[in-house]
Amino acid sequence: MLGDREMSNPITSEIVYKLINVNNPSFGPDGTKVAFAKSRIDRESMETLSFVMVMDLDTRETHRFTSGTKDSEPSYSPDGAYLAFLRPDEHERKQIWLIPISGGEAVKLTNV
């Protein structure tokens, strides 16, 4: 049975703006970091915003790794020096991009 508090705060369509989706985890080869895609719906544009996050598994510190708004599906290189991910190009076609783990600008690897 629900208490009075649960009944006083019904679920409305506004909840969609508070939901955060986390998916596509990719563990670094040394096991100390995990990259994942984090997405949410932007209230103003009504579009899904998605970016790549990296978490240090020892400290639990998390930071945004990519600057795009439609970045997804991160994957570490076998040596752990790079992080590849998907990002749409100027024609909205998903391409593979690459960033060094040490930071820097994303470089587009594909053009399909």
Tab-separated table of N, CA, C and O in Angstrom:
chain	number	residue	atom	x	y	z
A	1	MET	N	0.837	-1.178	0.000
A	1	MET	CA	0.000	0.000	0.000
A	1	MET	C	0.885	1.246	0.000
A	1	MET	O	1.870	1.323	0.711
A	2	LEU	N	0.527	2.231	-0.786
A	2	LEU	CA	1.300	3.460	-0.875
A	2	LEU	C	0.968	4.401	0.269
A	2	LEU	O	-0.186	4.525	0.677
A	3	GLY	N	1.989	5.074	0.757
A	3	GLY	CA	1.773	6.058	1.812
A	3	GLY	C	1.293	7.372	1.228
A	3	GLY	O	1.240	7.572	0.016
A	4	ASP	N	0.939	8.306	2.104
A	4	ASP	CA	0.449	9.606	1.663
A	4	ASP	C	1.477	10.364	0.840
A	4	ASP	O	1.144	11.063	-0.100
A	5	ARG	N	2.739	10.211	1.196
A	5	ARG	CA	3.786	10.943	0.482
A	5	ARG	C	3.872	10.521	-0.981
A	5	ARG	O	3.998	11.335	-1.879
A	6	GLU	N	3.825	9.212	-1.263
A	6	GLU	CA	3.900	8.735	-2.636
A	6	GLU	C	2.714	9.235	-3.455
A	6	GLU	O	2.835	9.543	-4.614
A	7	MET	N	1.551	9.312	-2.851
A	7	MET	CA	0.351	9.743	-3.560
A	7	MET	C	0.361	11.236	-3.831
A	7	MET	O	-0.261	11.693	-4.765
A	8	SER	N	1.061	12.017	-3.016
A	8	SER	CA	1.065	13.465	-3.208
A	8	SER	C	2.012	13.895	-4.323
A	8	SER	O	1.972	15.031	-4.752
A	9	ASN	N	2.872	13.003	-4.804
A	9	ASN	CA	3.800	13.309	-5.887
A	9	ASN	C	3.599	12.318	-7.028
A	9	ASN	O	4.412	11.426	-7.239
A	10	PRO	N	2.529	12.474	-7.794
A	10	PRO	CA	2.283	11.520	-8.876
A	10	PRO	C	3.328	11.663	-9.982
A	10	PRO	O	3.932	12.719	-10.163
A	11	ILE	N	3.517	10.587	-10.699
A	11	ILE	CA	4.437	10.611	-11.834
A	11	ILE	C	3.768	11.353	-12.982
A	11	ILE	O	2.629	11.060	-13.347
A	12	THR	N	4.488	12.320	-13.540
A	12	THR	CA	3.973	13.094	-14.673
A	12	THR	C	4.942	12.967	-15.839
A	12	THR	O	6.027	12.399	-15.719
A	13	SER	N	4.573	13.529	-16.960
A	13	SER	CA	5.436	13.484	-18.137
A	13	SER	C	6.735	14.266	-17.930
A	13	SER	O	7.709	14.042	-18.644
A	14	GLU	N	6.799	15.132	-16.951
A	14	GLU	CA	8.000	15.908	-16.660
A	14	GLU	C	9.167	15.036	-16.220
A	14	GLU	O	10.315	15.451	-16.298
A	15	ILE	N	8.873	13.832	-15.767
A	15	ILE	CA	9.934	12.953	-15.287
A	15	ILE	C	10.922	12.609	-16.400
A	15	ILE	O	12.086	12.327	-16.138
A	16	VAL	N	10.470	12.659	-17.638
A	16	VAL	CA	11.351	12.304	-18.750
A	16	VAL	C	12.588	13.205	-18.799
A	16	VAL	O	13.655	12.785	-19.226
A	17	TYR	N	12.491	14.427	-18.315
A	17	TYR	CA	13.628	15.356	-18.321
A	17	TYR	C	14.599	15.096	-17.179
A	17	TYR	O	15.692	15.636	-17.161
A	18	LYS	N	14.200	14.281	-16.221
A	18	LYS	CA	15.056	13.952	-15.085
A	18	LYS	C	15.769	12.616	-15.269
A	18	LYS	O	16.686	12.303	-14.522
A	19	LEU	N	15.323	11.840	-16.232
A	19	LEU	CA	15.909	10.524	-16.450
A	19	LEU	C	17.257	10.628	-17.136
A	19	LEU	O	17.425	11.392	-18.089
A	20	ILE	N	18.208	9.843	-16.656
A	20	ILE	CA	19.533	9.769	-17.261
A	20	ILE	C	19.788	8.322	-17.623
A	20	ILE	O	19.570	7.421	-16.813
A	21	ASN	N	20.218	8.102	-18.848
A	21	ASN	CA	20.505	6.759	-19.333
A	21	ASN	C	22.021	6.580	-19.404
A	21	ASN	O	22.726	7.450	-19.902
A	22	VAL	N	22.493	5.457	-18.899
A	22	VAL	CA	23.910	5.121	-18.950
A	22	VAL	C	24.019	3.781	-19.651
A	22	VAL	O	23.329	2.827	-19.291
A	23	ASN	N	24.875	3.705	-20.694
A	23	ASN	CA	25.016	2.444	-21.416
A	23	ASN	C	26.371	2.322	-22.084
A	23	ASN	O	27.193	3.220	-22.010
A	24	ASN	N	26.583	1.196	-22.715
A	24	ASN	CA	27.802	0.885	-23.469
A	24	ASN	C	29.083	1.011	-22.649
A	24	ASN	O	30.035	1.683	-23.075
A	25	PRO	N	29.173	0.379	-21.487
A	25	PRO	CA	30.422	0.476	-20.718
A	25	PRO	C	31.581	-0.204	-21.439
A	25	PRO	O	31.410	-1.223	-22.095
A	26	SER	N	32.745	0.397	-21.344
A	26	SER	CA	33.970	-0.160	-21.918
A	26	SER	C	35.070	0.000	-20.873
A	26	SER	O	35.411	1.123	-20.494
A	27	PHE	N	35.602	-1.124	-20.411
A	27	PHE	CA	36.650	-1.091	-19.389
A	27	PHE	C	38.008	-0.958	-20.049
A	27	PHE	O	38.299	-1.615	-21.048
A	28	GLY	N	38.848	-0.082	-19.470
A	28	GLY	CA	40.209	0.063	-19.952
A	28	GLY	C	40.969	-1.237	-19.754
A	28	GLY	O	40.649	-2.020	-18.863
A	29	PRO	N	41.989	-1.491	-20.573
A	29	PRO	CA	42.716	-2.755	-20.489
A	29	PRO	C	43.402	-3.009	-19.149
A	29	PRO	O	43.591	-4.160	-18.773
A	30	ASP	N	43.724	-1.951	-18.401
A	30	ASP	CA	44.356	-2.160	-17.089
A	30	ASP	C	43.326	-2.293	-15.966
A	30	ASP	O	43.677	-2.523	-14.808
A	31	GLY	N	42.040	-2.146	-16.288
A	31	GLY	CA	40.983	-2.333	-15.305
A	31	GLY	C	40.787	-1.199	-14.322
A	31	GLY	O	40.033	-1.336	-13.370
A	32	THR	N	41.429	-0.043	-14.537
A	32	THR	CA	41.309	1.064	-13.590
A	32	THR	C	40.268	2.100	-13.994
A	32	THR	O	39.887	2.936	-13.182
A	33	LYS	N	39.811	2.060	-15.251
A	33	LYS	CA	38.854	3.056	-15.738
A	33	LYS	C	37.751	2.374	-16.545
A	33	LYS	O	37.950	1.314	-17.129
A	34	VAL	N	36.600	3.011	-16.562
A	34	VAL	CA	35.506	2.565	-17.414
A	34	VAL	C	34.951	3.791	-18.137
A	34	VAL	O	34.772	4.855	-17.535
A	35	ALA	N	34.743	3.644	-19.427
A	35	ALA	CA	34.110	4.692	-20.228
A	35	ALA	C	32.684	4.228	-20.518
A	35	ALA	O	32.433	3.032	-20.674
A	36	PHE	N	31.762	5.172	-20.591
A	36	PHE	CA	30.376	4.829	-20.876
A	36	PHE	C	29.678	6.017	-21.512
A	36	PHE	O	30.148	7.153	-21.426
A	37	ALA	N	28.571	5.748	-22.176
A	37	ALA	CA	27.762	6.807	-22.774
A	37	ALA	C	26.688	7.215	-21.768
A	37	ALA	O	26.065	6.362	-21.138
A	38	LYS	N	26.503	8.496	-21.611
A	38	LYS	CA	25.489	9.050	-20.713
A	38	LYS	C	24.575	9.932	-21.551
A	38	LYS	O	25.060	10.772	-22.311
A	39	SER	N	23.274	9.726	-21.440
A	39	SER	CA	22.355	10.523	-22.252
A	39	SER	C	21.157	10.995	-21.442
A	39	SER	O	20.816	10.421	-20.412
A	40	ARG	N	20.553	12.060	-21.948
A	40	ARG	CA	19.352	12.636	-21.334
A	40	ARG	C	18.613	13.415	-22.416
A	40	ARG	O	19.179	13.733	-23.463
A	41	ILE	N	17.356	13.732	-22.146
A	41	ILE	CA	16.573	14.537	-23.083
A	41	ILE	C	16.656	15.994	-22.652
A	41	ILE	O	16.407	16.325	-21.488
A	42	ASP	N	17.010	16.851	-23.599
A	42	ASP	CA	17.095	18.281	-23.337
A	42	ASP	C	15.695	18.892	-23.431
A	42	ASP	O	14.997	18.709	-24.427
A	43	ARG	N	15.292	19.589	-22.398
A	43	ARG	CA	13.943	20.161	-22.330
A	43	ARG	C	13.701	21.187	-23.444
A	43	ARG	O	12.625	21.228	-24.029
A	44	GLU	N	14.666	22.028	-23.741
A	44	GLU	CA	14.466	23.089	-24.728
A	44	GLU	C	14.422	22.571	-26.159
A	44	GLU	O	13.542	22.923	-26.933
A	45	SER	N	15.377	21.721	-26.529
A	45	SER	CA	15.441	21.243	-27.909
A	45	SER	C	14.616	19.984	-28.144
A	45	SER	O	14.356	19.616	-29.283
A	46	MET	N	14.247	19.291	-27.055
A	46	MET	CA	13.513	18.028	-27.128
A	46	MET	C	14.326	16.951	-27.844
A	46	MET	O	13.783	16.007	-28.402
A	47	GLU	N	15.640	17.090	-27.842
A	47	GLU	CA	16.531	16.114	-28.446
A	47	GLU	C	17.288	15.370	-27.361
A	47	GLU	O	17.509	15.893	-26.271
A	48	THR	N	17.703	14.155	-27.699
A	48	THR	CA	18.536	13.393	-26.785
A	48	THR	C	19.971	13.879	-26.898
A	48	THR	O	20.518	13.969	-27.997
A	49	LEU	N	20.565	14.222	-25.778
A	49	LEU	CA	21.967	14.613	-25.718
A	49	LEU	C	22.737	13.425	-25.167
A	49	LEU	O	22.324	12.808	-24.192
A	50	SER	N	23.863	13.108	-25.790
A	50	SER	CA	24.650	11.955	-25.367
A	50	SER	C	26.128	12.295	-25.453
A	50	SER	O	26.574	12.897	-26.434
A	51	PHE	N	26.874	11.894	-24.437
A	51	PHE	CA	28.307	12.152	-24.426
A	51	PHE	C	29.011	11.019	-23.694
A	51	PHE	O	28.392	10.228	-23.008
A	52	VAL	N	30.324	10.943	-23.886
A	52	VAL	CA	31.114	9.882	-23.278
A	52	VAL	C	31.688	10.382	-21.962
A	52	VAL	O	32.241	11.480	-21.886
A	53	MET	N	31.532	9.555	-20.939
A	53	MET	CA	32.052	9.833	-19.608
A	53	MET	C	33.133	8.803	-19.296
A	53	MET	O	33.106	7.692	-19.824
A	54	VAL	N	34.075	9.165	-18.417
A	54	VAL	CA	35.095	8.228	-17.951
A	54	VAL	C	35.108	8.263	-16.436
A	54	VAL	O	35.102	9.337	-15.826
A	55	MET	N	35.117	7.070	-15.824
A	55	MET	CA	35.163	6.956	-14.371
A	55	MET	C	36.431	6.229	-13.953
A	55	MET	O	36.767	5.185	-14.518
A	56	ASP	N	37.127	6.788	-12.985
A	56	ASP	CA	38.257	6.119	-12.359
A	56	ASP	C	37.668	5.168	-11.322
A	56	ASP	O	36.975	5.595	-10.401
A	57	LEU	N	37.897	3.875	-11.473
A	57	LEU	CA	37.268	2.889	-10.605
A	57	LEU	C	37.830	2.882	-9.183
A	57	LEU	O	37.154	2.429	-8.266
A	58	ASP	N	39.038	3.405	-8.993
A	58	ASP	CA	39.604	3.476	-7.646
A	58	ASP	C	39.012	4.632	-6.842
A	58	ASP	O	38.615	4.466	-5.703
A	59	THR	N	38.956	5.806	-7.457
A	59	THR	CA	38.484	6.998	-6.741
A	59	THR	C	36.995	7.262	-6.938
A	59	THR	O	36.428	8.086	-6.236
A	60	ARG	N	36.392	6.626	-7.929
A	60	ARG	CA	34.984	6.825	-8.318
A	60	ARG	C	34.747	8.215	-8.910
A	60	ARG	O	33.607	8.644	-9.062
A	61	GLU	N	35.816	8.932	-9.241
A	61	GLU	CA	35.666	10.238	-9.884
A	61	GLU	C	35.258	10.029	-11.336
A	61	GLU	O	35.803	9.184	-12.035
A	62	THR	N	34.279	10.819	-11.769
A	62	THR	CA	33.750	10.726	-13.127
A	62	THR	C	33.859	12.084	-13.793
A	62	THR	O	33.594	13.106	-13.168
A	63	HIS	N	34.255	12.083	-15.061
A	63	HIS	CA	34.300	13.342	-15.799
A	63	HIS	C	33.829	13.120	-17.239
A	63	HIS	O	33.919	12.014	-17.775
A	64	ARG	N	33.324	14.184	-17.816
A	64	ARG	CA	32.900	14.146	-19.212
A	64	ARG	C	34.145	14.119	-20.071
A	64	ARG	O	35.042	14.954	-19.918
A	65	PHE	N	34.201	13.148	-21.007
A	65	PHE	CA	35.394	12.980	-21.829
A	65	PHE	C	35.244	13.600	-23.208
A	65	PHE	O	36.209	14.085	-23.774
A	66	THR	N	34.058	13.573	-23.790
A	66	THR	CA	33.861	14.139	-25.131
A	66	THR	C	33.038	15.415	-25.055
A	66	THR	O	32.259	15.618	-24.132
A	67	SER	N	33.190	16.242	-26.072
A	67	SER	CA	32.493	17.528	-26.078
A	67	SER	C	31.277	17.535	-26.991
A	67	SER	O	30.535	18.509	-27.012
A	68	GLY	N	31.064	16.468	-27.756
A	68	GLY	CA	29.915	16.408	-28.654
A	68	GLY	C	28.622	16.223	-27.886
A	68	GLY	O	28.615	15.965	-26.681
A	69	THR	N	27.514	16.339	-28.594
A	69	THR	CA	26.204	16.171	-27.962
A	69	THR	C	25.503	14.899	-28.419
A	69	THR	O	24.392	14.618	-27.977
A	70	LYS	N	26.146	14.135	-29.311
A	70	LYS	CA	25.564	12.880	-29.791
A	70	LYS	C	26.622	11.783	-29.827
A	70	LYS	O	26.651	10.951	-30.723
A	71	ASP	N	27.526	11.778	-28.857
A	71	ASP	CA	28.606	10.797	-28.791
A	71	ASP	C	28.120	9.537	-28.080
A	71	ASP	O	27.369	9.626	-27.104
A	72	SER	N	28.558	8.370	-28.567
A	72	SER	CA	28.096	7.113	-27.981
A	72	SER	C	29.102	5.993	-28.221
A	72	SER	O	30.083	6.162	-28.930
A	73	GLU	N	28.840	4.860	-27.625
A	73	GLU	CA	29.557	3.600	-27.804
A	73	GLU	C	31.087	3.711	-27.711
A	73	GLU	O	31.798	3.395	-28.652
A	74	PRO	N	31.587	4.145	-26.559
A	74	PRO	CA	33.042	4.249	-26.396
A	74	PRO	C	33.708	2.874	-26.354
A	74	PRO	O	33.096	1.886	-25.952
A	75	SER	N	34.955	2.847	-26.795
A	75	SER	CA	35.738	1.610	-26.757
A	75	SER	C	37.215	1.965	-26.648
A	75	SER	O	37.735	2.762	-27.441
A	76	TYR	N	37.893	1.370	-25.656
A	76	TYR	CA	39.322	1.609	-25.483
A	76	TYR	C	40.130	0.877	-26.543
A	76	TYR	O	39.764	-0.225	-26.963
A	77	SER	N	41.256	1.459	-26.939
A	77	SER	CA	42.200	0.755	-27.798
A	77	SER	C	42.851	-0.350	-26.965
A	77	SER	O	42.876	-0.269	-25.733
A	78	PRO	N	43.378	-1.393	-27.602
A	78	PRO	CA	43.983	-2.495	-26.841
A	78	PRO	C	45.083	-2.060	-25.874
A	78	PRO	O	45.231	-2.640	-24.802
A	79	ASP	N	45.830	-1.020	-26.228
A	79	ASP	CA	46.897	-0.555	-25.333
A	79	ASP	C	46.404	0.483	-24.319
A	79	ASP	O	47.157	0.929	-23.453
A	80	GLY	N	45.138	0.880	-24.419
A	80	GLY	CA	44.565	1.832	-23.472
A	80	GLY	C	44.955	3.274	-23.707
A	80	GLY	O	44.602	4.142	-22.925
A	81	ALA	N	45.652	3.563	-24.797
A	81	ALA	CA	46.119	4.924	-25.056
A	81	ALA	C	45.057	5.803	-25.718
A	81	ALA	O	45.157	7.029	-25.680
A	82	TYR	N	44.033	5.188	-26.320
A	82	TYR	CA	43.008	5.937	-27.055
A	82	TYR	C	41.624	5.448	-26.682
A	82	TYR	O	41.435	4.306	-26.265
A	83	LEU	N	40.672	6.329	-26.910
A	83	LEU	CA	39.275	5.975	-26.742
A	83	LEU	C	38.562	6.293	-28.055
A	83	LEU	O	38.585	7.434	-28.518
A	84	ALA	N	37.988	5.274	-28.676
A	84	ALA	CA	37.200	5.449	-29.894
A	84	ALA	C	35.732	5.545	-29.499
A	84	ALA	O	35.314	4.995	-28.479
A	85	PHE	N	34.943	6.237	-30.309
A	85	PHE	CA	33.514	6.379	-30.040
A	85	PHE	C	32.806	6.762	-31.328
A	85	PHE	O	33.444	7.089	-32.332
A	86	LEU	N	31.488	6.697	-31.309
A	86	LEU	CA	30.691	7.095	-32.463
A	86	LEU	C	30.173	8.507	-32.268
A	86	LEU	O	29.779	8.891	-31.158
A	87	ARG	N	30.188	9.274	-33.370
A	87	ARG	CA	29.651	10.645	-33.378
A	87	ARG	C	29.143	10.913	-34.792
A	87	ARG	O	29.822	10.583	-35.767
A	88	PRO	N	27.975	11.519	-34.932
A	88	PRO	CA	27.489	11.844	-36.274
A	88	PRO	C	28.354	12.910	-36.935
A	88	PRO	O	28.863	13.815	-36.274
A	89	ASP	N	28.498	12.792	-38.259
A	89	ASP	CA	29.197	13.823	-39.018
A	89	ASP	C	28.211	14.919	-39.420
A	89	ASP	O	27.074	14.944	-38.942
A	90	GLU	N	28.632	15.808	-40.298
A	90	GLU	CA	27.785	16.931	-40.711
A	90	GLU	C	26.533	16.483	-41.457
A	90	GLU	O	25.583	17.241	-41.603
A	91	HIS	N	26.491	15.215	-41.912
A	91	HIS	CA	25.317	14.658	-42.593
A	91	HIS	C	24.508	13.742	-41.676
A	91	HIS	O	23.656	12.999	-42.150
A	92	GLU	N	24.823	13.779	-40.388
A	92	GLU	CA	24.156	12.955	-39.371
A	92	GLU	C	24.405	11.459	-39.536
A	92	GLU	O	23.647	10.634	-39.046
A	93	ARG	N	25.493	11.090	-40.217
A	93	ARG	CA	25.884	9.680	-40.332
A	93	ARG	C	26.921	9.395	-39.254
A	93	ARG	O	27.904	10.134	-39.109
A	94	LYS	N	26.704	8.310	-38.509
A	94	LYS	CA	27.632	7.974	-37.430
A	94	LYS	C	28.979	7.565	-38.002
A	94	LYS	O	29.061	6.749	-38.911
A	95	GLN	N	30.025	8.171	-37.446
A	95	GLN	CA	31.405	7.898	-37.836
A	95	GLN	C	32.196	7.510	-36.591
A	95	GLN	O	31.796	7.828	-35.471
A	96	ILE	N	33.318	6.860	-36.805
A	96	ILE	CA	34.212	6.524	-35.691
A	96	ILE	C	35.182	7.673	-35.481
A	96	ILE	O	35.819	8.141	-36.425
A	97	TRP	N	35.289	8.104	-34.236
A	97	TRP	CA	36.190	9.179	-33.845
A	97	TRP	C	37.149	8.631	-32.801
A	97	TRP	O	36.862	7.638	-32.140
A	98	LEU	N	38.283	9.307	-32.623
A	98	LEU	CA	39.324	8.839	-31.711
A	98	LEU	C	39.900	10.013	-30.930
A	98	LEU	O	40.156	11.081	-31.497
A	99	ILE	N	40.114	9.803	-29.626
A	99	ILE	CA	40.758	10.806	-28.768
A	99	ILE	C	41.808	10.093	-27.920
A	99	ILE	O	41.529	9.036	-27.349
A	100	PRO	N	43.011	10.678	-27.782
A	100	PRO	CA	43.985	10.106	-26.847
A	100	PRO	C	43.436	10.191	-25.416
A	100	PRO	O	42.762	11.157	-25.057
A	101	ILE	N	43.728	9.201	-24.614
A	101	ILE	CA	43.280	9.199	-23.220
A	101	ILE	C	43.846	10.402	-22.476
A	101	ILE	O	43.217	10.933	-21.564
A	102	SER	N	45.015	10.871	-22.888
A	102	SER	CA	45.622	12.038	-22.246
A	102	SER	C	44.876	13.333	-22.563
A	102	SER	O	45.133	14.362	-21.968
A	103	GLY	N	43.924	13.274	-23.510
A	103	GLY	CA	43.136	14.452	-23.869
A	103	GLY	C	43.503	14.979	-25.237
A	103	GLY	O	44.442	14.516	-25.872
A	104	GLY	N	42.747	15.934	-25.685
A	104	GLY	CA	42.977	16.532	-26.992
A	104	GLY	C	41.704	16.557	-27.809
A	104	GLY	O	40.623	16.269	-27.308
A	105	GLU	N	41.865	16.907	-29.067
A	105	GLU	CA	40.723	17.009	-29.969
A	105	GLU	C	40.385	15.654	-30.568
A	105	GLU	O	41.265	14.841	-30.832
A	106	ALA	N	39.101	15.444	-30.818
A	106	ALA	CA	38.653	14.223	-31.485
A	106	ALA	C	39.044	14.271	-32.962
A	106	ALA	O	38.962	15.303	-33.605
A	107	VAL	N	39.478	13.115	-33.486
A	107	VAL	CA	39.844	12.985	-34.893
A	107	VAL	C	38.901	11.967	-35.522
A	107	VAL	O	38.728	10.872	-35.003
A	108	LYS	N	38.289	12.340	-36.645
A	108	LYS	CA	37.371	11.442	-37.341
A	108	LYS	C	38.184	10.412	-38.121
A	108	LYS	O	39.049	10.784	-38.919
A	109	LEU	N	37.899	9.126	-37.897
A	109	LEU	CA	38.631	8.048	-38.563
A	109	LEU	C	37.939	7.525	-39.796
A	109	LEU	O	38.583	7.001	-40.703
A	110	THR	N	36.608	7.613	-39.834
A	110	THR	CA	35.873	7.042	-40.956
A	110	THR	C	35.082	8.108	-41.695
A	110	THR	O	34.822	9.190	-41.161
A	111	ASN	N	34.687	7.766	-42.916
A	111	ASN	CA	33.853	8.653	-43.725
A	111	ASN	C	32.981	7.764	-44.602
A	111	ASN	O	33.231	7.595	-45.781
A	112	VAL	N	31.986	7.143	-43.975
A	112	VAL	CA	31.109	6.228	-44.695
A	112	VAL	C	29.707	6.773	-44.787
A	112	VAL	O	29.315	7.614	-44.037
